[in-house]
Amino acid sequence: MKNRTPNLKDLLRETAKLRRQLQRLTKNYPDEHLDPDERILNRILTNDWRYLRGGFHGPLEQRYVEAVDWVSQFDAYVDQLRDFCVHELEAPDRFATLPLPGRAPVPASECIRLLELQGKRIAGWSRIAGHVPSPASENKSVRDLRSRLQALVDSLGAKRVAADIGCTWDTLTDFLGGKTKPQEKTMQLFRDYLKRP
């Protein structure tokens, strides 16, 4: 990921990408047949194998080069995740609850499994971050509510409708624009307003 604050889509994309790359690495360079000291996939998120021979990066074999590159990408991803929890979610404690929040002495097969779980956990953060689902995944009642409110805003104006509902203009326009999904209490205000004669 580039040097900017990631969004949920970026994090989900990067999680999936890292998982795919590690799957490819384990497929291209299986090391079960190697002597235990020569294996790297059983401890990829440690530095043990990197110091064995050839300095910090290990021998100049392609499997070592690709493993080092993957670990570097993983480290950058972890930094982005931590920043997202602190600055976007304003919930730094969430980072520690991730299945794979950083380096761990686990084999590559376990990293692949944990990254899959991590993707599911990050997808669940959309509710916390205030993101609304795409229109295709919204339920029919929310789409209908948005459409009916928009019709009233078109005829009466957003400020008047917001005042009549008892919410802020920003809350109403953000909901209509699909930027956020308000709390259930506000959604109920919207529904009650539409029931008025």
PDB file of C-alpha atoms in Angstrom:
ATOM      1  CA  MET A   1       0.000   0.000   0.000  1.00  0.00           C
ATOM      2  CA  LYS A   2       1.114   3.521  -0.697  1.00  0.00           C
ATOM      3  CA  ASN A   3       2.110   5.994   2.025  1.00  0.00           C
ATOM      4  CA  ARG A   4      -1.351   7.248   2.841  1.00  0.00           C
ATOM      5  CA  THR A   5      -3.994   6.340   5.349  1.00  0.00           C
ATOM      6  CA  PRO A   6      -5.643   3.178   4.057  1.00  0.00           C
ATOM      7  CA  ASN A   7      -9.373   2.623   3.945  1.00  0.00           C
ATOM      8  CA  LEU A   8     -11.190  -0.636   4.589  1.00  0.00           C
ATOM      9  CA  LYS A   9     -11.087  -1.655   0.931  1.00  0.00           C
ATOM     10  CA  ASP A  10      -7.314  -1.120   0.861  1.00  0.00           C
ATOM     11  CA  LEU A  11      -6.852  -3.252   3.964  1.00  0.00           C
ATOM     12  CA  LEU A  12      -9.089  -6.031   2.697  1.00  0.00           C
ATOM     13  CA  ARG A  13      -7.329  -6.010  -0.672  1.00  0.00           C
ATOM     14  CA  GLU A  14      -3.896  -6.121   0.977  1.00  0.00           C
ATOM     15  CA  THR A  15      -4.935  -8.925   3.345  1.00  0.00           C
ATOM     16  CA  ALA A  16      -6.149 -11.044   0.433  1.00  0.00           C
ATOM     17  CA  LYS A  17      -3.053 -10.210  -1.624  1.00  0.00           C
ATOM     18  CA  LEU A  18      -0.681 -11.261   1.161  1.00  0.00           C
ATOM     19  CA  ARG A  19      -2.593 -14.507   1.644  1.00  0.00           C
ATOM     20  CA  ARG A  20      -2.442 -15.299  -2.087  1.00  0.00           C
ATOM     21  CA  GLN A  21       1.266 -14.474  -2.287  1.00  0.00           C
ATOM     22  CA  LEU A  22       2.054 -16.715   0.665  1.00  0.00           C
ATOM     23  CA  GLN A  23      -0.003 -19.542  -0.835  1.00  0.00           C
ATOM     24  CA  ARG A  24       1.995 -19.149  -4.048  1.00  0.00           C
ATOM     25  CA  LEU A  25       5.269 -19.119  -2.101  1.00  0.00           C
ATOM     26  CA  THR A  26       4.391 -22.363  -0.293  1.00  0.00           C
ATOM     27  CA  LYS A  27       3.343 -23.952  -3.594  1.00  0.00           C
ATOM     28  CA  ASN A  28       6.447 -22.848  -5.532  1.00  0.00           C
ATOM     29  CA  TYR A  29       8.972 -23.651  -2.789  1.00  0.00           C
ATOM     30  CA  PRO A  30       7.752 -26.554  -0.662  1.00  0.00           C
ATOM     31  CA  ASP A  31      10.392 -27.263   1.943  1.00  0.00           C
ATOM     32  CA  GLU A  32       9.104 -30.338   3.829  1.00  0.00           C
ATOM     33  CA  HIS A  33      11.754 -32.428   2.065  1.00  0.00           C
ATOM     34  CA  LEU A  34      14.595 -30.155   3.261  1.00  0.00           C
ATOM     35  CA  ASP A  35      16.627 -30.559   6.434  1.00  0.00           C
ATOM     36  CA  PRO A  36      14.975 -28.744   9.367  1.00  0.00           C
ATOM     37  CA  ASP A  37      17.703 -26.065   9.401  1.00  0.00           C
ATOM     38  CA  GLU A  38      17.067 -25.310   5.723  1.00  0.00           C
ATOM     39  CA  ARG A  39      13.312 -24.769   6.101  1.00  0.00           C
ATOM     40  CA  ILE A  40      11.898 -21.270   6.123  1.00  0.00           C
ATOM     41  CA  LEU A  41       8.153 -21.775   5.716  1.00  0.00           C
ATOM     42  CA  ASN A  42       7.804 -23.313   9.160  1.00  0.00           C
ATOM     43  CA  ARG A  43       8.967 -20.030  10.743  1.00  0.00           C
ATOM     44  CA  ILE A  44       8.503 -17.386   8.069  1.00  0.00           C
ATOM     45  CA  LEU A  45       7.480 -14.605  10.464  1.00  0.00           C
ATOM     46  CA  THR A  46      10.621 -14.932  12.560  1.00  0.00           C
ATOM     47  CA  ASN A  47      14.162 -13.857  11.825  1.00  0.00           C
ATOM     48  CA  ASP A  48      15.642 -17.265  12.692  1.00  0.00           C
ATOM     49  CA  TRP A  49      16.057 -18.420   9.096  1.00  0.00           C
ATOM     50  CA  ARG A  50      17.346 -15.049   7.892  1.00  0.00           C
ATOM     51  CA  TYR A  51      20.511 -15.232   9.986  1.00  0.00           C
ATOM     52  CA  LEU A  52      21.497 -18.807   9.087  1.00  0.00           C
ATOM     53  CA  ARG A  53      23.740 -18.078   6.129  1.00  0.00           C
ATOM     54  CA  GLY A  54      24.469 -15.180   3.857  1.00  0.00           C
ATOM     55  CA  GLY A  55      23.761 -12.429   6.361  1.00  0.00           C
ATOM     56  CA  PHE A  56      20.414 -10.982   7.382  1.00  0.00           C
ATOM     57  CA  HIS A  57      18.664 -11.925   4.150  1.00  0.00           C
ATOM     58  CA  GLY A  58      19.861 -15.512   4.130  1.00  0.00           C
ATOM     59  CA  PRO A  59      21.344 -17.232   1.086  1.00  0.00           C
ATOM     60  CA  LEU A  60      20.735 -15.624  -2.283  1.00  0.00           C
ATOM     61  CA  GLU A  61      18.299 -18.293  -3.438  1.00  0.00           C
ATOM     62  CA  GLN A  62      15.069 -17.224  -5.061  1.00  0.00           C
ATOM     63  CA  ARG A  63      12.938 -18.685  -2.267  1.00  0.00           C
ATOM     64  CA  TYR A  64      14.788 -16.565   0.295  1.00  0.00           C
ATOM     65  CA  VAL A  65      14.500 -13.442  -1.830  1.00  0.00           C
ATOM     66  CA  GLU A  66      10.757 -13.921  -2.282  1.00  0.00           C
ATOM     67  CA  ALA A  67      10.258 -14.768   1.392  1.00  0.00           C
ATOM     68  CA  VAL A  68      12.113 -11.624   2.485  1.00  0.00           C
ATOM     69  CA  ASP A  69       9.998  -9.556   0.083  1.00  0.00           C
ATOM     70  CA  TRP A  70       6.787 -11.093   1.458  1.00  0.00           C
ATOM     71  CA  VAL A  71       7.800 -10.450   5.070  1.00  0.00           C
ATOM     72  CA  SER A  72       8.638  -6.812   4.208  1.00  0.00           C
ATOM     73  CA  GLN A  73       5.195  -6.365   2.648  1.00  0.00           C
ATOM     74  CA  PHE A  74       3.617  -8.006   5.687  1.00  0.00           C
ATOM     75  CA  ASP A  75       5.454  -5.620   8.050  1.00  0.00           C
ATOM     76  CA  ALA A  76       4.257  -2.584   6.048  1.00  0.00           C
ATOM     77  CA  TYR A  77       0.707  -3.986   6.104  1.00  0.00           C
ATOM     78  CA  VAL A  78       0.840  -4.385   9.889  1.00  0.00           C
ATOM     79  CA  ASP A  79       1.922  -0.747  10.249  1.00  0.00           C
ATOM     80  CA  GLN A  80      -1.010   0.341   8.066  1.00  0.00           C
ATOM     81  CA  LEU A  81      -3.420  -1.770  10.122  1.00  0.00           C
ATOM     82  CA  ARG A  82      -2.148  -0.260  13.363  1.00  0.00           C
ATOM     83  CA  ASP A  83      -2.490   3.271  11.967  1.00  0.00           C
ATOM     84  CA  PHE A  84      -6.021   2.529  10.778  1.00  0.00           C
ATOM     85  CA  CYS A  85      -7.060   1.288  14.225  1.00  0.00           C
ATOM     86  CA  VAL A  86      -5.568   4.335  15.939  1.00  0.00           C
ATOM     87  CA  HIS A  87      -6.505   7.122  13.529  1.00  0.00           C
ATOM     88  CA  GLU A  88      -9.590   5.944  11.649  1.00  0.00           C
ATOM     89  CA  LEU A  89     -11.369   3.682  14.112  1.00  0.00           C
ATOM     90  CA  GLU A  90      -9.994   5.553  17.138  1.00  0.00           C
ATOM     91  CA  ALA A  91      -9.839   2.140  18.786  1.00  0.00           C
ATOM     92  CA  PRO A  92      -6.182   1.105  19.159  1.00  0.00           C
ATOM     93  CA  ASP A  93      -7.180  -1.892  21.284  1.00  0.00           C
ATOM     94  CA  ARG A  94      -8.849  -3.455  18.216  1.00  0.00           C
ATOM     95  CA  PHE A  95      -5.452  -4.018  16.648  1.00  0.00           C
ATOM     96  CA  ALA A  96      -4.435  -6.431  19.407  1.00  0.00           C
ATOM     97  CA  THR A  97      -7.586  -8.501  18.871  1.00  0.00           C
ATOM     98  CA  LEU A  98      -6.683  -9.371  15.270  1.00  0.00           C
ATOM     99  CA  PRO A  99      -5.843 -13.001  14.485  1.00  0.00           C
ATOM    100  CA  LEU A 100      -2.421 -11.956  13.099  1.00  0.00           C
ATOM    101  CA  PRO A 101      -1.462  -8.473  14.373  1.00  0.00           C
ATOM    102  CA  GLY A 102       2.238  -8.891  13.654  1.00  0.00           C
ATOM    103  CA  ARG A 103       5.169 -11.280  13.594  1.00  0.00           C
ATOM    104  CA  ALA A 104       4.441 -14.657  15.180  1.00  0.00           C
ATOM    105  CA  PRO A 105       6.379 -17.940  15.331  1.00  0.00           C
ATOM    106  CA  VAL A 106       3.836 -19.830  13.241  1.00  0.00           C
ATOM    107  CA  PRO A 107       4.264 -21.763   9.995  1.00  0.00           C
ATOM    108  CA  ALA A 108       3.192 -20.336   6.647  1.00  0.00           C
ATOM    109  CA  SER A 109       0.138 -22.635   6.533  1.00  0.00           C
ATOM    110  CA  GLU A 110      -1.102 -21.104   9.788  1.00  0.00           C
ATOM    111  CA  CYS A 111      -0.371 -17.570   8.506  1.00  0.00           C
ATOM    112  CA  ILE A 112      -2.555 -18.301   5.488  1.00  0.00           C
ATOM    113  CA  ARG A 113      -5.409 -19.443   7.739  1.00  0.00           C
ATOM    114  CA  LEU A 114      -5.009 -16.463  10.087  1.00  0.00           C
ATOM    115  CA  LEU A 115      -4.937 -13.989   7.193  1.00  0.00           C
ATOM    116  CA  GLU A 116      -8.241 -15.409   5.974  1.00  0.00           C
ATOM    117  CA  LEU A 117      -9.754 -14.884   9.444  1.00  0.00           C
ATOM    118  CA  GLN A 118      -8.195 -11.443   9.548  1.00  0.00           C
ATOM    119  CA  GLY A 119      -9.905 -10.462   6.312  1.00  0.00           C
ATOM    120  CA  LYS A 120     -13.261 -11.430   7.828  1.00  0.00           C
ATOM    121  CA  ARG A 121     -12.524  -9.423  10.979  1.00  0.00           C
ATOM    122  CA  ILE A 122     -11.514  -6.339   8.976  1.00  0.00           C
ATOM    123  CA  ALA A 123     -14.666  -6.641   6.853  1.00  0.00           C
ATOM    124  CA  GLY A 124     -16.648  -6.505  10.092  1.00  0.00           C
ATOM    125  CA  TRP A 125     -15.056  -3.172  10.974  1.00  0.00           C
ATOM    126  CA  SER A 126     -17.237  -1.413   8.410  1.00  0.00           C
ATOM    127  CA  ARG A 127     -19.954  -1.053  11.045  1.00  0.00           C
ATOM    128  CA  ILE A 128     -17.510   0.541  13.488  1.00  0.00           C
ATOM    129  CA  ALA A 129     -15.979   2.877  10.920  1.00  0.00           C
ATOM    130  CA  GLY A 130     -19.420   4.177   9.928  1.00  0.00           C
ATOM    131  CA  HIS A 131     -19.252   2.889   6.366  1.00  0.00           C
ATOM    132  CA  VAL A 132     -22.471   1.926   4.697  1.00  0.00           C
ATOM    133  CA  PRO A 133     -22.776  -1.124   2.513  1.00  0.00           C
ATOM    134  CA  SER A 134     -22.944  -0.690  -1.221  1.00  0.00           C
ATOM    135  CA  PRO A 135     -26.432  -0.067  -2.611  1.00  0.00           C
ATOM    136  CA  ALA A 136     -26.464  -3.603  -3.986  1.00  0.00           C
ATOM    137  CA  SER A 137     -25.988  -5.072  -0.505  1.00  0.00           C
ATOM    138  CA  GLU A 138     -28.296  -2.697   1.344  1.00  0.00           C
ATOM    139  CA  ASN A 139     -31.609  -4.152   2.281  1.00  0.00           C
ATOM    140  CA  LYS A 140     -34.692  -2.986   0.424  1.00  0.00           C
ATOM    141  CA  SER A 141     -36.123  -1.038   3.367  1.00  0.00           C
ATOM    142  CA  VAL A 142     -33.004   1.191   3.641  1.00  0.00           C
ATOM    143  CA  ARG A 143     -33.007   1.852  -0.112  1.00  0.00           C
ATOM    144  CA  ASP A 144     -36.710   2.660   0.030  1.00  0.00           C
ATOM    145  CA  LEU A 145     -36.218   4.967   3.010  1.00  0.00           C
ATOM    146  CA  ARG A 146     -33.413   6.809   1.225  1.00  0.00           C
ATOM    147  CA  SER A 147     -35.472   7.156  -1.953  1.00  0.00           C
ATOM    148  CA  ARG A 148     -38.562   8.502  -0.166  1.00  0.00           C
ATOM    149  CA  LEU A 149     -36.523  10.988   1.880  1.00  0.00           C
ATOM    150  CA  GLN A 150     -34.716  12.156  -1.252  1.00  0.00           C
ATOM    151  CA  ALA A 151     -38.058  12.866  -2.937  1.00  0.00           C
ATOM    152  CA  LEU A 152     -39.095  15.060   0.005  1.00  0.00           C
ATOM    153  CA  VAL A 153     -35.733  16.833   0.047  1.00  0.00           C
ATOM    154  CA  ASP A 154     -36.100  17.514  -3.679  1.00  0.00           C
ATOM    155  CA  SER A 155     -39.461  19.172  -3.143  1.00  0.00           C
ATOM    156  CA  LEU A 156     -39.038  20.838   0.296  1.00  0.00           C
ATOM    157  CA  GLY A 157     -35.271  21.292   0.661  1.00  0.00           C
ATOM    158  CA  ALA A 158     -32.813  19.489   2.928  1.00  0.00           C
ATOM    159  CA  LYS A 159     -32.799  22.094   5.712  1.00  0.00           C
ATOM    160  CA  ARG A 160     -36.553  22.018   6.142  1.00  0.00           C
ATOM    161  CA  VAL A 161     -36.769  18.208   6.047  1.00  0.00           C
ATOM    162  CA  ALA A 162     -33.899  17.916   8.562  1.00  0.00           C
ATOM    163  CA  ALA A 163     -35.618  20.428  10.870  1.00  0.00           C
ATOM    164  CA  ASP A 164     -38.938  18.575  10.586  1.00  0.00           C
ATOM    165  CA  ILE A 165     -37.248  15.250  11.331  1.00  0.00           C
ATOM    166  CA  GLY A 166     -35.250  16.650  14.246  1.00  0.00           C
ATOM    167  CA  CYS A 167     -31.788  15.776  12.960  1.00  0.00           C
ATOM    168  CA  THR A 168     -28.914  17.814  11.619  1.00  0.00           C
ATOM    169  CA  TRP A 169     -28.683  18.752   7.955  1.00  0.00           C
ATOM    170  CA  ASP A 170     -25.317  16.948   7.750  1.00  0.00           C
ATOM    171  CA  THR A 171     -26.791  13.713   9.103  1.00  0.00           C
ATOM    172  CA  LEU A 172     -29.580  13.776   6.556  1.00  0.00           C
ATOM    173  CA  THR A 173     -27.413  14.668   3.564  1.00  0.00           C
ATOM    174  CA  ASP A 174     -24.727  12.121   4.525  1.00  0.00           C
ATOM    175  CA  PHE A 175     -27.379   9.406   4.656  1.00  0.00           C
ATOM    176  CA  LEU A 176     -28.902  10.475   1.345  1.00  0.00           C
ATOM    177  CA  GLY A 177     -25.457  10.595  -0.263  1.00  0.00           C
ATOM    178  CA  GLY A 178     -24.575   7.125   1.046  1.00  0.00           C
ATOM    179  CA  LYS A 179     -21.631   8.415   3.096  1.00  0.00           C
ATOM    180  CA  THR A 180     -22.781   7.022   6.435  1.00  0.00           C
ATOM    181  CA  LYS A 181     -25.529   4.958   7.952  1.00  0.00           C
ATOM    182  CA  PRO A 182     -26.907   6.805  10.988  1.00  0.00           C
ATOM    183  CA  GLN A 183     -27.518   5.163  14.332  1.00  0.00           C
ATOM    184  CA  GLU A 184     -30.725   3.190  14.673  1.00  0.00           C
ATOM    185  CA  LYS A 185     -32.300   5.987  16.741  1.00  0.00           C
ATOM    186  CA  THR A 186     -31.867   8.409  13.808  1.00  0.00           C
ATOM    187  CA  MET A 187     -33.071   5.820  11.309  1.00  0.00           C
ATOM    188  CA  GLN A 188     -36.235   5.518  13.410  1.00  0.00           C
ATOM    189  CA  LEU A 189     -36.688   9.305  13.264  1.00  0.00           C
ATOM    190  CA  PHE A 190     -36.531   9.051   9.466  1.00  0.00           C
ATOM    191  CA  ARG A 191     -39.151   6.284   9.435  1.00  0.00           C
ATOM    192  CA  ASP A 192     -41.448   8.137  11.847  1.00  0.00           C
ATOM    193  CA  TYR A 193     -41.200  11.281   9.730  1.00  0.00           C
ATOM    194  CA  LEU A 194     -42.310   9.412   6.623  1.00  0.00           C
ATOM    195  CA  LYS A 195     -45.333   8.021   8.488  1.00  0.00           C
ATOM    196  CA  ARG A 196     -46.640  11.497   9.310  1.00  0.00           C
ATOM    197  CA  PRO A 197     -49.726  12.600   7.397  1.00  0.00           C
TER     198      PRO A 197
END
